[in-house]
Coordinates of C-alpha atoms in Angstrom, one line a residue:
M67 CA -148.1 -111.1 354.9
K68 CA -147.9 -108.3 357.3
K69 CA -146.7 -105.8 354.7
L70 CA -149.5 -106.9 352.5
S71 CA -151.9 -106.0 355.3
V72 CA -150.3 -102.7 355.7
A73 CA -150.5 -102.2 351.9
V74 CA -154.1 -102.9 351.8
A75 CA -154.6 -100.6 354.6
V76 CA -152.9 -97.6 352.6
C77 CA -155.4 -98.4 349.8
A78 CA -158.3 -98.1 352.0
V79 CA -157.0 -94.9 353.6
L80 CA -156.5 -93.3 350.2
A81 CA -160.1 -94.5 349.0
S82 CA -161.3 -93.0 352.0
S83 CA -159.5 -89.6 351.5
Y84 CA -160.8 -89.2 348.4
A85 CA -164.6 -89.9 349.2
S86 CA -165.8 -87.2 346.7
A87 CA -163.6 -88.7 343.9
E88 CA -164.3 -91.5 341.8
V89 CA -162.1 -94.5 343.0
R90 CA -161.3 -97.8 341.3
I91 CA -159.9 -100.9 342.8
N92 CA -158.7 -103.5 340.3
G93 CA -156.1 -106.3 340.7
F94 CA -154.6 -109.3 339.1
A95 CA -152.9 -112.6 340.2
S96 CA -150.9 -115.5 338.7
I97 CA -150.8 -118.8 340.5
V98 CA -148.1 -120.8 339.0
G99 CA -146.1 -124.0 339.3
G100 CA -143.2 -125.3 337.7
K101 CA -140.2 -127.6 338.2
S102 CA -137.0 -128.4 336.2
L103 CA -137.0 -131.9 334.4
D104 CA -133.2 -132.1 335.1
S105 CA -131.9 -132.9 338.5
D106 CA -128.7 -131.2 338.5
S107 CA -129.6 -127.8 337.0
T108 CA -132.1 -124.8 337.2
L109 CA -134.1 -122.3 335.0
Y110 CA -136.1 -119.5 335.7
G111 CA -135.7 -120.1 339.4
Y112 CA -137.0 -123.8 339.2
D113 CA -135.1 -126.9 340.3
D114 CA -136.5 -130.6 340.1
D115 CA -138.8 -129.9 343.0
I116 CA -142.1 -128.6 341.9
S117 CA -142.6 -125.0 343.1
F118 CA -145.9 -122.9 343.4
K119 CA -143.9 -120.0 344.7
N120 CA -141.4 -118.9 342.5
E121 CA -143.6 -117.1 339.8
S122 CA -146.7 -116.5 341.8
K123 CA -148.0 -113.1 342.6
F124 CA -151.0 -111.2 343.7
A125 CA -151.7 -107.3 342.8
L126 CA -154.1 -104.4 343.6
Q127 CA -154.3 -101.4 341.5
L128 CA -156.0 -98.4 342.9
S129 CA -156.9 -95.4 340.4
A130 CA -158.6 -92.2 341.9
D131 CA -160.1 -89.7 339.6
L132 CA -159.4 -86.1 341.1
H133 CA -161.4 -84.2 338.7
E134 CA -160.1 -81.5 336.7
K135 CA -158.1 -83.9 334.5
L136 CA -156.1 -85.2 337.3
T137 CA -155.8 -88.7 338.4
A138 CA -153.6 -90.9 340.9
T139 CA -152.6 -94.5 340.7
A140 CA -150.8 -96.9 342.8
Q141 CA -150.1 -100.7 342.3
I142 CA -149.2 -102.6 345.2
I143 CA -147.8 -106.1 344.3
A144 CA -146.9 -109.4 346.2
R145 CA -144.3 -111.6 344.7
G146 CA -143.8 -115.2 345.7
E147 CA -139.9 -115.1 345.0
D148 CA -140.1 -112.4 347.9
D149 CA -141.9 -114.2 350.2
F150 CA -145.0 -112.5 349.2
D151 CA -144.0 -109.2 350.7
A152 CA -146.2 -106.4 349.4
R153 CA -144.5 -103.3 348.1
F154 CA -145.7 -100.2 345.8
E155 CA -144.8 -101.0 341.9
W156 CA -146.2 -97.8 340.8
A157 CA -147.5 -94.5 342.5
Y158 CA -147.7 -91.7 340.3
V159 CA -150.1 -88.9 339.2
T160 CA -151.2 -88.1 335.7
Y161 CA -152.4 -84.8 334.4
E162 CA -154.5 -85.4 330.9
Y163 CA -154.0 -81.7 329.4
S164 CA -155.9 -83.0 326.4
D165 CA -157.4 -86.0 324.6
E166 CA -154.0 -86.4 322.9
L167 CA -151.4 -85.1 325.4
Q168 CA -150.9 -86.3 329.1
F169 CA -148.3 -85.9 331.7
S170 CA -147.4 -88.4 334.5
A171 CA -145.0 -88.0 337.5
G172 CA -143.7 -90.5 340.2
K173 CA -142.8 -94.2 340.1
M174 CA -143.5 -95.7 336.7
R175 CA -142.6 -98.4 334.5
V176 CA -139.6 -98.0 332.1
P177 CA -140.9 -98.6 328.5
F178 CA -138.4 -101.0 327.4
Y179 CA -140.9 -103.7 325.8
K180 CA -144.0 -104.0 324.2
Y181 CA -145.4 -105.7 327.1
S182 CA -143.8 -103.4 329.6
D183 CA -146.8 -101.8 331.0
F184 CA -148.2 -105.2 331.4
L185 CA -145.0 -107.0 332.6
D186 CA -146.6 -108.6 335.5
V187 CA -150.1 -109.0 334.1
G188 CA -150.0 -112.7 333.0
Y189 CA -153.5 -112.4 331.4
A190 CA -152.0 -110.0 328.7
Y191 CA -150.0 -112.4 327.1
R192 CA -150.3 -115.9 325.9
W193 CA -147.0 -117.2 327.7
V194 CA -146.6 -118.3 331.6
R195 CA -143.7 -115.4 331.5
P196 CA -142.6 -113.3 328.6
P197 CA -139.5 -114.4 326.8
K198 CA -137.1 -113.9 329.3
S199 CA -133.9 -113.7 326.8
V200 CA -135.3 -110.3 325.8
Y201 CA -137.3 -109.4 328.9
G202 CA -134.2 -109.9 331.2
I203 CA -133.2 -106.3 332.2
P204 CA -133.0 -106.5 335.9
F205 CA -135.0 -103.5 336.7
S206 CA -138.3 -102.3 335.4
T207 CA -139.2 -99.2 337.0
Y208 CA -138.2 -95.5 337.5
E209 CA -138.8 -92.3 339.6
G210 CA -139.4 -89.4 337.1
V211 CA -141.7 -88.0 334.7
S212 CA -143.4 -88.9 331.4
V213 CA -145.2 -87.2 328.5
V214 CA -147.4 -89.2 326.1
Y215 CA -148.8 -87.7 322.6
S216 CA -151.3 -89.8 320.8
S217 CA -152.6 -89.1 317.2
Q218 CA -153.8 -90.2 313.9
L219 CA -151.2 -90.6 311.2
G220 CA -153.5 -91.1 308.4
D221 CA -155.2 -94.4 309.1
W222 CA -152.6 -95.3 311.7
D223 CA -152.8 -95.1 315.4
S224 CA -149.5 -93.2 316.8
T225 CA -148.4 -93.2 320.4
L226 CA -145.4 -91.1 321.3
Q227 CA -143.7 -91.1 324.7
G228 CA -140.7 -89.5 326.2
F229 CA -139.6 -89.8 329.8
Y230 CA -136.8 -88.9 331.9
G231 CA -136.0 -89.9 335.9
A232 CA -133.6 -92.2 337.6
F233 CA -133.3 -95.5 339.2
D234 CA -131.7 -96.4 342.7
G235 CA -131.8 -99.9 343.9
D236 CA -130.4 -103.3 343.9
I237 CA -130.2 -105.2 340.4
D238 CA -129.1 -108.9 339.3
V239 CA -126.1 -108.8 337.6
F240 CA -125.1 -112.2 336.3
G241 CA -126.7 -113.9 339.3
T242 CA -125.2 -111.3 342.2
E243 CA -127.5 -108.6 343.5
L244 CA -125.6 -105.4 343.7
P245 CA -126.4 -101.9 344.4
A246 CA -127.0 -99.8 341.4
E247 CA -127.8 -96.5 340.4
L248 CA -129.1 -95.1 336.8
N249 CA -129.3 -91.0 336.7
N250 CA -130.1 -89.2 333.6
L251 CA -132.3 -92.0 332.7
G252 CA -134.5 -91.0 329.7
G253 CA -135.5 -92.0 326.3
I254 CA -138.2 -92.2 323.6
N255 CA -140.9 -95.0 322.2
W256 CA -142.9 -95.0 319.2
S257 CA -145.9 -97.2 318.7
L258 CA -147.8 -97.3 315.6
S259 CA -150.8 -99.7 314.6
Y260 CA -153.1 -100.1 311.9
D261 CA -155.8 -102.8 312.0
W262 CA -154.1 -106.3 312.5
F263 CA -150.6 -104.9 312.4
S264 CA -148.5 -102.9 315.2
A265 CA -145.1 -101.9 315.3
R266 CA -142.7 -100.3 318.1
A267 CA -139.3 -98.7 318.8
A268 CA -137.4 -97.5 321.5
Y269 CA -134.5 -95.7 322.4
I270 CA -133.2 -95.3 326.0
V271 CA -130.1 -94.1 327.7
A272 CA -128.6 -93.5 331.2
D273 CA -125.5 -93.1 333.2
T274 CA -125.0 -96.2 335.3
S275 CA -123.2 -96.9 338.3
I276 CA -122.8 -100.5 340.1
S277 CA -121.0 -101.3 343.1
S278 CA -118.2 -103.5 342.7
E279 CA -117.4 -104.2 346.1
D280 CA -119.4 -107.4 346.2
S281 CA -118.8 -108.3 343.0
G282 CA -115.8 -110.5 343.4
L283 CA -113.8 -108.0 341.1
I284 CA -112.7 -105.6 343.9
G285 CA -109.5 -107.5 344.5
L286 CA -108.4 -107.7 340.7
V287 CA -109.2 -103.9 340.5
S288 CA -107.0 -103.2 343.3
V289 CA -104.1 -105.0 342.1
L290 CA -104.5 -103.5 338.7
S291 CA -104.4 -100.1 340.3
D292 CA -101.4 -100.7 342.2
S293 CA -99.6 -101.9 339.2
G294 CA -100.1 -98.6 337.4
L295 CA -102.8 -99.9 335.3
T296 CA -105.7 -97.5 336.0
N297 CA -107.5 -97.7 332.7
T298 CA -107.8 -101.2 332.6
A299 CA -108.8 -101.3 336.4
N300 CA -111.6 -98.6 335.5
D301 CA -112.6 -100.6 332.6
L302 CA -113.8 -103.2 335.6
I303 CA -115.8 -100.7 337.3
T304 CA -119.2 -99.5 336.2
E305 CA -119.3 -95.9 337.4
E306 CA -121.5 -93.1 335.6
D307 CA -120.9 -95.0 332.3
K308 CA -122.8 -94.2 329.2
T309 CA -125.6 -96.8 328.9
S310 CA -127.8 -97.0 325.8
F311 CA -130.8 -99.5 325.2
V312 CA -132.5 -100.1 321.5
G313 CA -135.6 -102.3 321.0
V314 CA -137.8 -102.7 318.0
G315 CA -140.3 -105.0 317.5
F316 CA -143.9 -105.8 315.8
S317 CA -147.0 -108.1 316.0
I318 CA -149.7 -109.7 313.8
D319 CA -153.0 -110.6 315.0
Y320 CA -154.5 -111.5 311.7
E321 CA -158.0 -113.5 312.1
N322 CA -156.6 -116.7 314.0
F323 CA -152.8 -116.1 313.5
L324 CA -150.7 -114.5 315.9
F325 CA -146.9 -113.3 315.5
D326 CA -144.7 -111.2 318.0
A327 CA -140.9 -110.4 317.5
E328 CA -138.8 -108.4 319.3
Y329 CA -135.0 -107.5 319.2
T330 CA -133.1 -105.4 321.9
Q331 CA -129.6 -104.5 322.3
F332 CA -128.2 -103.1 325.5
E333 CA -124.8 -101.8 326.2
V334 CA -122.8 -100.2 329.1
E335 CA -119.6 -98.4 327.6
D336 CA -116.3 -98.6 329.2
S337 CA -117.6 -101.4 331.6
I338 CA -116.7 -105.1 332.3
L339 CA -120.3 -105.6 331.2
P340 CA -120.6 -107.0 327.8
E341 CA -122.8 -105.8 324.8
Q342 CA -125.9 -107.8 325.1
S343 CA -128.2 -108.4 322.1
Q344 CA -131.2 -110.9 322.1
Y345 CA -134.4 -111.3 320.1
Y346 CA -137.3 -113.5 319.9
A347 CA -139.8 -114.6 317.4
S348 CA -143.3 -116.2 318.6
V349 CA -146.0 -117.7 316.4
G350 CA -149.4 -118.7 317.9
Y351 CA -152.7 -120.0 316.5
R352 CA -156.0 -119.3 317.9
I353 CA -158.8 -122.1 318.1
D354 CA -161.9 -120.7 319.9
S355 CA -161.1 -120.2 323.3
V356 CA -157.5 -121.8 322.9
I357 CA -154.1 -120.3 321.8
V358 CA -151.2 -123.1 320.9
H359 CA -147.9 -121.3 320.3
F360 CA -144.1 -121.8 319.7
T361 CA -141.5 -119.3 320.7
Y362 CA -137.5 -119.2 319.8
E363 CA -135.5 -116.9 321.9
D364 CA -131.9 -116.2 321.1
N365 CA -129.4 -114.4 323.6
D366 CA -125.7 -113.3 322.7
D367 CA -123.6 -111.4 325.1
K368 CA -120.0 -110.8 324.5
H369 CA -117.4 -108.3 324.2
D370 CA -115.6 -106.6 321.4
S371 CA -112.1 -108.9 320.7
S372 CA -110.5 -105.4 320.9
R373 CA -111.3 -105.7 324.8
F374 CA -109.0 -109.0 325.5
N375 CA -105.2 -109.0 325.8
T376 CA -104.8 -105.3 326.7
I377 CA -102.0 -106.2 329.1
E378 CA -100.0 -108.8 327.5
S379 CA -96.9 -107.3 329.2
I380 CA -97.9 -108.7 332.3
P381 CA -99.1 -112.3 331.4
T382 CA -100.6 -113.0 334.9
L383 CA -102.7 -110.0 335.1
N384 CA -103.7 -110.3 331.4
S385 CA -105.1 -113.7 331.9
A386 CA -107.2 -112.4 335.0
V387 CA -108.6 -109.7 333.0
N388 CA -109.4 -111.9 330.2
G389 CA -110.8 -114.5 332.4
A390 CA -113.2 -111.8 334.0
L391 CA -114.4 -110.6 330.5
E392 CA -115.0 -114.3 329.4
G393 CA -116.9 -115.1 332.6
L394 CA -119.8 -112.8 331.8
R395 CA -120.2 -114.0 328.2
A396 CA -123.3 -115.9 327.3
Q397 CA -124.9 -117.3 324.4
S398 CA -127.9 -119.4 324.7
N399 CA -131.0 -120.5 323.0
V400 CA -134.6 -121.2 324.3
Y401 CA -137.5 -123.1 322.6
T402 CA -140.9 -122.8 324.0
I403 CA -144.3 -124.8 323.3
G404 CA -147.3 -123.9 324.9
A405 CA -151.1 -123.2 325.2
R406 CA -153.5 -121.1 326.9
Y407 CA -157.1 -121.7 327.5
D408 CA -159.3 -118.9 328.5
F409 CA -162.1 -120.7 330.4
H410 CA -163.6 -118.0 332.0
P411 CA -163.9 -114.2 330.9
S412 CA -161.4 -113.0 333.8
A413 CA -159.0 -116.3 333.7
A414 CA -156.8 -118.3 331.6
F415 CA -154.9 -121.6 332.0
K416 CA -151.5 -121.7 330.6
I417 CA -149.0 -125.0 330.2
D418 CA -145.4 -124.1 328.9
F419 CA -142.4 -126.2 328.0
S420 CA -139.2 -124.5 327.6
R421 CA -135.8 -125.9 326.5
F422 CA -132.9 -123.8 327.5
E423 CA -129.6 -124.4 325.6
D424 CA -126.5 -123.0 326.7
D425 CA -123.8 -122.9 323.8
I426 CA -121.0 -122.0 326.1
T427 CA -121.5 -125.1 328.2
D428 CA -123.2 -127.3 325.9
T429 CA -125.7 -128.0 328.4
E430 CA -129.6 -128.3 328.1
T431 CA -132.2 -127.7 330.8
D432 CA -135.9 -128.0 330.3
V433 CA -138.6 -126.6 332.3
V434 CA -142.4 -127.1 332.6
A435 CA -144.7 -124.8 334.2
V436 CA -148.4 -124.4 334.7
G437 CA -150.2 -121.5 335.6
V438 CA -153.8 -119.6 336.1
D439 CA -153.9 -115.9 335.5
L440 CA -156.5 -113.7 336.6
V441 CA -157.9 -110.0 336.3
F442 CA -160.5 -108.7 338.6

């Protein structure tokens, strides 16, 4: 809470510094409680003890209009999973060159998904959480620049964004927090919308380095190198490896019928990390202030078969390498049913039941979560 107090104080200083500018302070919050219905398994951070901390969060956003088409934005967020220690999620400036063209620089959200800009704003979507199979890349911000061009293509609204920058921080690699750097992180995304239909496509690349010292692979890498198998050892290390992300999706909001679908593919070349492909499809129906919905998710992380059995001449090492590759494989499905009730113009109550099916271990885990999302 001390860090939150400091962050709020920073906002106050910024606001007073721009006394002559128009300053807006907005915020959002999610109070979420959930538990696993299985005593021996966890999902989304929940075990069989109910927790109101894991997915809860509180955030403030400060926007200052500095005149002459220049604005500054900062977002501070405190997450329950981080003991509500506050940190700056966003901090950037934007110059509006024209009604169609704007430039931004600073710390911003990587535009991976449809809901990237609203990833933490639970009020912006119908689920307790966005589909984790797709919305699971272990980092969401970058430091760099962005350019956005908005226009009309006939009757269609078009928004084209390009960005470039870098990321440096810890990321979750299959359950282990490891230091990582993504350099030359850049890409483009394009959104089109017309009446009740919208579509989006994104392509992003980077040079990725992930520390292997704490990954449990350092011993195997050393043995392979000492055995003269340098190429195989390098395949177990992620260092300046070319990375690509592709995402496509579309949405329908027609009368009371809702439909969303997104597909993503993520690959780090010449790395132990498998090629990851995921998608979800979600249907909803609006009844006055209530939305009921069903979502199906599919996750498939695997290596190309040619990556196995690369050193058959040394059976012990061959088995170790195969085991390391196979250990990162994942194949799962998630089924979610839920409802959202907008009981207030600025607040919504949600309840979701999710069943996670692991096709590798042939196990199931059920989680139920309820929450209230607020904007203010």
